[in-house]
mmCIF file of C-alpha atoms in Angstrom:
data_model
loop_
_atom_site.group_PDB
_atom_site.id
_atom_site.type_symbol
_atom_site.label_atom_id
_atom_site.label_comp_id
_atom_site.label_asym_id
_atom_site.label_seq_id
_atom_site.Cartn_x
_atom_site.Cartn_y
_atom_site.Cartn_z
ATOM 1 C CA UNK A 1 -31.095 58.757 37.167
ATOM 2 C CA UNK A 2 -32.464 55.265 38.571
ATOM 3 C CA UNK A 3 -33.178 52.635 35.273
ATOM 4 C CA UNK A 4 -36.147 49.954 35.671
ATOM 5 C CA UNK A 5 -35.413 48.371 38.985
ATOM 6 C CA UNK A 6 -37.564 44.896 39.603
ATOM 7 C CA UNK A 7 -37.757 42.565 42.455
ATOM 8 C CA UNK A 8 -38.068 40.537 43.814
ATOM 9 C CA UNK A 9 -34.645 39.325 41.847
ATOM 10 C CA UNK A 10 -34.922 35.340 42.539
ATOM 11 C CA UNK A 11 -38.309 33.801 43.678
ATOM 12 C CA UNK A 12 -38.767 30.071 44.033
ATOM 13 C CA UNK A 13 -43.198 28.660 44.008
ATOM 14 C CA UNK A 14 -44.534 25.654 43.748
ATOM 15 C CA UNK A 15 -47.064 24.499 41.707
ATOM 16 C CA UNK A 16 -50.416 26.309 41.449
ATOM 17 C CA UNK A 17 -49.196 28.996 43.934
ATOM 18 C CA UNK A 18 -49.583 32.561 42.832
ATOM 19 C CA UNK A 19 -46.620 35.176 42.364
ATOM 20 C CA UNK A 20 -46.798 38.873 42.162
ATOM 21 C CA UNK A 21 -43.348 40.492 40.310
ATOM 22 C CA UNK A 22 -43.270 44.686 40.907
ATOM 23 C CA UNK A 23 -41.676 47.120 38.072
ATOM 24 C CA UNK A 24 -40.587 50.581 38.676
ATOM 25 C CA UNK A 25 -39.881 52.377 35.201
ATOM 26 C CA UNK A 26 -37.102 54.333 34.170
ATOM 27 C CA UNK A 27 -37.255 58.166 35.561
ATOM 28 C CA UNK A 28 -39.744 59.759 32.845
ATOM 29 C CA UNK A 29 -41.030 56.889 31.353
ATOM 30 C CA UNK A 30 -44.783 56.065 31.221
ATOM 31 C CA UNK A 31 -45.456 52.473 29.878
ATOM 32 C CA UNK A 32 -44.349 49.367 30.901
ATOM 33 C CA UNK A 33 -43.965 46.103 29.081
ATOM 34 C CA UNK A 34 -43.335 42.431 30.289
ATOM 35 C CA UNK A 35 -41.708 39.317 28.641
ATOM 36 C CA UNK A 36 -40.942 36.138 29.694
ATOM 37 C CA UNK A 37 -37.397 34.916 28.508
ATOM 38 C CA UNK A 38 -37.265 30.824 29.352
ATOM 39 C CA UNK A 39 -32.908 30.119 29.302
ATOM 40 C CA UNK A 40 -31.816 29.975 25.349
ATOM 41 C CA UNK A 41 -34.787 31.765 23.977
ATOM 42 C CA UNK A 42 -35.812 35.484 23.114
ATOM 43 C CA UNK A 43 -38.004 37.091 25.115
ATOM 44 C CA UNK A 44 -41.551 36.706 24.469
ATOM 45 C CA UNK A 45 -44.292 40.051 25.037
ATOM 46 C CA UNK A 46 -46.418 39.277 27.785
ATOM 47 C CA UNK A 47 -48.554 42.627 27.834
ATOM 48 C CA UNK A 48 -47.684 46.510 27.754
ATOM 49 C CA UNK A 49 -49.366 49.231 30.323
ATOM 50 C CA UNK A 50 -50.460 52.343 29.756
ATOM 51 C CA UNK A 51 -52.261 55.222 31.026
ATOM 52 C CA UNK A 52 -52.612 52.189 33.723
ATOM 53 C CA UNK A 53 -54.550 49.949 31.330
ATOM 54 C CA UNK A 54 -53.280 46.871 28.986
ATOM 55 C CA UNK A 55 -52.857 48.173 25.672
ATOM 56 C CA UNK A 56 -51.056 44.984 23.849
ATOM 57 C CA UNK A 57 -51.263 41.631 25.134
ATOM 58 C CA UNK A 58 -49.314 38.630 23.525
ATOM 59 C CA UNK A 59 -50.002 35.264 23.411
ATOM 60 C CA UNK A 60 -50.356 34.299 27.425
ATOM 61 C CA UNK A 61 -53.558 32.844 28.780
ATOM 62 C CA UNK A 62 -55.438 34.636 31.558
ATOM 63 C CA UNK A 63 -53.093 33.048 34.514
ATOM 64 C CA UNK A 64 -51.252 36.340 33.570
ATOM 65 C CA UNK A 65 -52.262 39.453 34.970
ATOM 66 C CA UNK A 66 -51.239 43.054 35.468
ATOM 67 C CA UNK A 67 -51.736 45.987 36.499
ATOM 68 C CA UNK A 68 -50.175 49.676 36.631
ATOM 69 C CA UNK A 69 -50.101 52.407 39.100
ATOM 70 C CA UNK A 70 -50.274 56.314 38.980
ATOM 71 C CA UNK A 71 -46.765 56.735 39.258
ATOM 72 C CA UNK A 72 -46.078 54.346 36.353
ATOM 73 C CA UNK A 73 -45.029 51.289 38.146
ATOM 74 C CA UNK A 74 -46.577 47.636 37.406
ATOM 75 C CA UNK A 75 -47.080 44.091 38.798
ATOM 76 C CA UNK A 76 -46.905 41.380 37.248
ATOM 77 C CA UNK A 77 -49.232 38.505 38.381
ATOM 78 C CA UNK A 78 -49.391 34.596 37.630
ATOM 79 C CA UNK A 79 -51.808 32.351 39.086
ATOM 80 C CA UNK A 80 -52.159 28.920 39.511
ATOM 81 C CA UNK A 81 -48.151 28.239 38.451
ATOM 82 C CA UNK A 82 -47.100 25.534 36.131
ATOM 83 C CA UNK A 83 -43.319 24.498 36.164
ATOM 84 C CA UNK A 84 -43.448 25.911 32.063
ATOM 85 C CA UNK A 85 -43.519 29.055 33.803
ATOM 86 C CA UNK A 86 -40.300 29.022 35.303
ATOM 87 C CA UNK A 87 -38.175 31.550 33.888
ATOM 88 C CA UNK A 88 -36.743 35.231 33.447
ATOM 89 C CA UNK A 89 -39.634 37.751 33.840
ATOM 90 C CA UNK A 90 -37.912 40.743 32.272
ATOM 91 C CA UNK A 91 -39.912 44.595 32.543
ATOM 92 C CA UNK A 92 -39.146 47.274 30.548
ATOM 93 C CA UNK A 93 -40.066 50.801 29.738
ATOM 94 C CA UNK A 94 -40.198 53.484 27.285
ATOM 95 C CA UNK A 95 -41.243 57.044 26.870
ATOM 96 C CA UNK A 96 -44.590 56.039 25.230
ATOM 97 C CA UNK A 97 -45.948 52.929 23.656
ATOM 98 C CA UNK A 98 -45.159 53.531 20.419
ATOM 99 C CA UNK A 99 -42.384 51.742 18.594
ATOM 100 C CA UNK A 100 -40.155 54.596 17.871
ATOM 101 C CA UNK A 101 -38.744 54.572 21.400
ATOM 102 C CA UNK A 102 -36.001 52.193 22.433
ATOM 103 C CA UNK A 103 -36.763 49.585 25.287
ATOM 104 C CA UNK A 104 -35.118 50.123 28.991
ATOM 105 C CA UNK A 105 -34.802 46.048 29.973
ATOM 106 C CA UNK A 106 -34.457 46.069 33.703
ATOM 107 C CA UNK A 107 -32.536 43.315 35.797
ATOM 108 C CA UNK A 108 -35.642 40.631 35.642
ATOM 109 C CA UNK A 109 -36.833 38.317 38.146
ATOM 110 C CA UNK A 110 -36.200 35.052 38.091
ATOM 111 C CA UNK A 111 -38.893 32.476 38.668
ATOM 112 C CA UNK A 112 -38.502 29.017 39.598
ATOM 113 C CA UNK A 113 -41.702 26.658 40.182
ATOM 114 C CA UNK A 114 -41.187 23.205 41.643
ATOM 115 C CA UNK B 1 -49.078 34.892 14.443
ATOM 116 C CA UNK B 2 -46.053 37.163 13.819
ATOM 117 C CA UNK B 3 -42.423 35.155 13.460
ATOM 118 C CA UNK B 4 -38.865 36.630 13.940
ATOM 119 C CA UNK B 5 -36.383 33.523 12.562
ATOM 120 C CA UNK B 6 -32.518 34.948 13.363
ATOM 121 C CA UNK B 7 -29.488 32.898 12.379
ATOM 122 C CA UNK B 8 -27.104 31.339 12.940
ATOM 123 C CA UNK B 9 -27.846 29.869 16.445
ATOM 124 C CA UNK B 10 -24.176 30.069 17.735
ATOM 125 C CA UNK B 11 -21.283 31.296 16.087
ATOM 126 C CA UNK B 12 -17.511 31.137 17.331
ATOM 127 C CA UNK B 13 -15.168 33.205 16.437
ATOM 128 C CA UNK B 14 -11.048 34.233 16.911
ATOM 129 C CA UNK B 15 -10.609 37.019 17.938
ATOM 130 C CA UNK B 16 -10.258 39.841 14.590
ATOM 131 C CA UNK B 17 -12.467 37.771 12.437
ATOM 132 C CA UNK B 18 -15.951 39.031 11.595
ATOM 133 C CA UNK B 19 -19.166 38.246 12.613
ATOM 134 C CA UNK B 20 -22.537 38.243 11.092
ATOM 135 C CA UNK B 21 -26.076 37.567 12.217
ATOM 136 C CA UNK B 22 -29.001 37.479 10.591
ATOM 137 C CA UNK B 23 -32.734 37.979 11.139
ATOM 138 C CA UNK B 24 -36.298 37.707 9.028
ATOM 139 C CA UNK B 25 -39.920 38.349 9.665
ATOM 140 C CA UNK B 26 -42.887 36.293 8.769
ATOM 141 C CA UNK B 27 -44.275 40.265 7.905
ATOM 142 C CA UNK B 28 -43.088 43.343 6.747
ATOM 143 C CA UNK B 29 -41.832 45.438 10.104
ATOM 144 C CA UNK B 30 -42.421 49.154 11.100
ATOM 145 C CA UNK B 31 -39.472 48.568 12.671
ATOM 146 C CA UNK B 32 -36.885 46.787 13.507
ATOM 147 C CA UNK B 33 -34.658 46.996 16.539
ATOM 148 C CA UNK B 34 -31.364 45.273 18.088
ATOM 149 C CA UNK B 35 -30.144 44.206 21.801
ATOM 150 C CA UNK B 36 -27.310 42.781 23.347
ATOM 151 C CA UNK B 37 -27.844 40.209 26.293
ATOM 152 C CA UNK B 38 -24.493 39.412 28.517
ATOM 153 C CA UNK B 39 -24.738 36.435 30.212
ATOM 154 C CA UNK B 40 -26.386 36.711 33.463
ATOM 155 C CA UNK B 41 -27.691 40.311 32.055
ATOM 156 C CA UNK B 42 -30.680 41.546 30.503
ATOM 157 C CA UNK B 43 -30.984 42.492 27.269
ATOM 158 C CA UNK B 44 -29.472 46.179 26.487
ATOM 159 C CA UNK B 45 -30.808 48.153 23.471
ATOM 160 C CA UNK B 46 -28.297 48.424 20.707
ATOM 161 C CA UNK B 47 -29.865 50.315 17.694
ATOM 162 C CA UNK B 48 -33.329 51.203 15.957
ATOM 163 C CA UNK B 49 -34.066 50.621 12.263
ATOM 164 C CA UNK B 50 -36.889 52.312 10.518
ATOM 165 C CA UNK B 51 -36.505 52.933 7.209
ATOM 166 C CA UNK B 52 -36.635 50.586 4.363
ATOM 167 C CA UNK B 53 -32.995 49.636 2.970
ATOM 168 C CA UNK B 54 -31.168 51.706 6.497
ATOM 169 C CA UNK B 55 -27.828 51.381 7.227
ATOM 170 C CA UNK B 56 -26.786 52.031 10.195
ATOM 171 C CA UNK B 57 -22.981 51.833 11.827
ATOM 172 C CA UNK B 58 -21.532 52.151 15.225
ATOM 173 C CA UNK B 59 -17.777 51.648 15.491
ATOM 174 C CA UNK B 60 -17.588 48.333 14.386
ATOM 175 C CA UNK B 61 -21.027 47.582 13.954
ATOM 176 C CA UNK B 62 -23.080 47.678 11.074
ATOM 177 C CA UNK B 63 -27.121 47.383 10.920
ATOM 178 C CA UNK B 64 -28.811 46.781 7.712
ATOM 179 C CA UNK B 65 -32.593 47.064 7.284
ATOM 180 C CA UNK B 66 -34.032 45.101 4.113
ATOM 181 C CA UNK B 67 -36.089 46.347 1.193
ATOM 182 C CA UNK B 68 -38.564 45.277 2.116
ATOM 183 C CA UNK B 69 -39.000 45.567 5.673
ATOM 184 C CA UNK B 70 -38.963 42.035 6.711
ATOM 185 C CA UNK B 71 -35.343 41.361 7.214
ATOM 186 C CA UNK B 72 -32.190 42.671 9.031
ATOM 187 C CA UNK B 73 -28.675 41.875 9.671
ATOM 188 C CA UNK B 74 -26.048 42.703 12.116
ATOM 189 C CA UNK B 75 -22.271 42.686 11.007
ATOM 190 C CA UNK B 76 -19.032 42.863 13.307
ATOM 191 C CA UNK B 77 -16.213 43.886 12.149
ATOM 192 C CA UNK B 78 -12.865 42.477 13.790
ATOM 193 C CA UNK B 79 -14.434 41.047 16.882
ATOM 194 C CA UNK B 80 -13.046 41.669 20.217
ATOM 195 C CA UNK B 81 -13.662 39.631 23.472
ATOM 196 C CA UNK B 82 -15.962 42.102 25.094
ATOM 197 C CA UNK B 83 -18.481 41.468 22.138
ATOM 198 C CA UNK B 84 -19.093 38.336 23.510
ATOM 199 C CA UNK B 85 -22.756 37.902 24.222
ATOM 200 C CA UNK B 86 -26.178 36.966 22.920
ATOM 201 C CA UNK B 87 -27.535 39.608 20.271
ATOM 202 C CA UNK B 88 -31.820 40.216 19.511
ATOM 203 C CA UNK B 89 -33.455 41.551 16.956
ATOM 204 C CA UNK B 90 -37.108 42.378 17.711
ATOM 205 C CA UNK B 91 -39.210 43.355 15.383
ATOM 206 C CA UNK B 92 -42.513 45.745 15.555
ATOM 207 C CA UNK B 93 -45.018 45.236 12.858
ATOM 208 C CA UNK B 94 -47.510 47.676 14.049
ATOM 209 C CA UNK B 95 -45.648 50.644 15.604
ATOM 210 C CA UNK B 96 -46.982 49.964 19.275
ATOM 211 C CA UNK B 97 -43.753 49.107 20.918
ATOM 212 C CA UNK B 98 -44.907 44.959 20.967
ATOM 213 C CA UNK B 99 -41.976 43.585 20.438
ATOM 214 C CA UNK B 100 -41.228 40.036 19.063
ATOM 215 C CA UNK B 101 -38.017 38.614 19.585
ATOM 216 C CA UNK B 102 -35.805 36.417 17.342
ATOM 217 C CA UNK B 103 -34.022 33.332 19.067
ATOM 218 C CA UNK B 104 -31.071 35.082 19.420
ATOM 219 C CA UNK B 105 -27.506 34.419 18.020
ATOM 220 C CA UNK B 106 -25.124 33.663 20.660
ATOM 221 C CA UNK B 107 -21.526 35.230 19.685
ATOM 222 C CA UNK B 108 -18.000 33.660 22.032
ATOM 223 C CA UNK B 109 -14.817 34.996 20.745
ATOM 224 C CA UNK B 110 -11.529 33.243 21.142
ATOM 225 C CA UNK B 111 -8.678 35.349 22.234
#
């Protein structure tokens, strides 16, 4: 039973470049969420997917940008890349978006913008 | 907006001694749950709280949800070297699965 695979693992941008991250959910699991985890912090909610539509969106201006297929998987997007952006890009899923289901973290990507 | 404060920052320990860490909520939580990040790792989920005043133990761990629904705490008992790592609570105020993260409490253990 594969968990939540991402890639690409490490990615290195410059400046106002554009990134796409990819998310494949745990075997079963229908909703996606991202998070952003700079080095010494928590991770912070980016946006969850379901039913292939953004259902909760944190505090992230409109640079950020998903999306979700019909077999559950996601992209994240970032445009226009600032070097505050450089960090962990965690994905996880659960069974459904409600909060009664533990989170599945998968390996994250890690972003670095020069 | 919503704020998860978690203390203390760091905390070192020997080896044997206990360990606690503890967490609030600017608001009262629907729940309340608890990860473990190794270093170099991503965050794995320890437990779930949900009801007001839970208790909750797993071997050596102990989870306590508040009264009220805006705090938490996570207790060690007798630390060994493999609980070294950073440890989460998230809380969920409106039962969606949104999670918002504490800083984290950062746990080494001596041997």
């Amino acid at each position: 039973d594969a968990g939540v695979t991402q890639s690409p693992t490490h990615l290195i941008k410059t400046r106002g470049q554009q990134v796409t991250l990819r998310c494949s959910p745990k075997s079963g699991h229908d909703t996606v969420s991202w998070y952003q985890q700079a080095l010494g912090q928590g991770p912070q909610f980016i946006f969850q997917y379901y039913e292939e539509e953004e259902r909760q969106r944190g505090n992230f201006p409109d640079r950020f940008s998903g999306h979700q297929f019909p077999n559950y998987s996601s992209e994240l997007n970032v445009n226009a890349l600032l070097l505050g952006d450089s960090a962990l890009y965690l994905c996880a899923s659960s069974l459904v978006p409600g909060g009664l289901y533990e989170q599945y973290f998968g390996p994250g990507t890690r972003l670095t913008v020069t | 907006g919503q704020q998860v404060m978690q203390i203390p920052q760091y905390q070192h320990v020997q080896e044997g001694e206990d360990f606690t860490t503890y967490c609030n909520s600017s608001t009262t939580l629907s729940n309340i749950q608890w990860y473990k990040q190794r270093p170099g790792g991503h965050p794995v989920f320890l437990i779930q709280l949900v009801k007001s005043g839970e208790v909750k133990k797993q071997k050596r761990l102990t989870f306590q949800f508040g009264e009220a629904k805006k705090n938490s705490s996570l207790h060690i008992t007798a630390t060994q070297t493999t609980d070294v790592g950073t440890y989460f609570c998230a809380g969920d105020s409106s039962n969606t699965g949104k999670l918002i993260f504490g800083q984290g409490t950062t746990l080494q253990v001596k041997p």
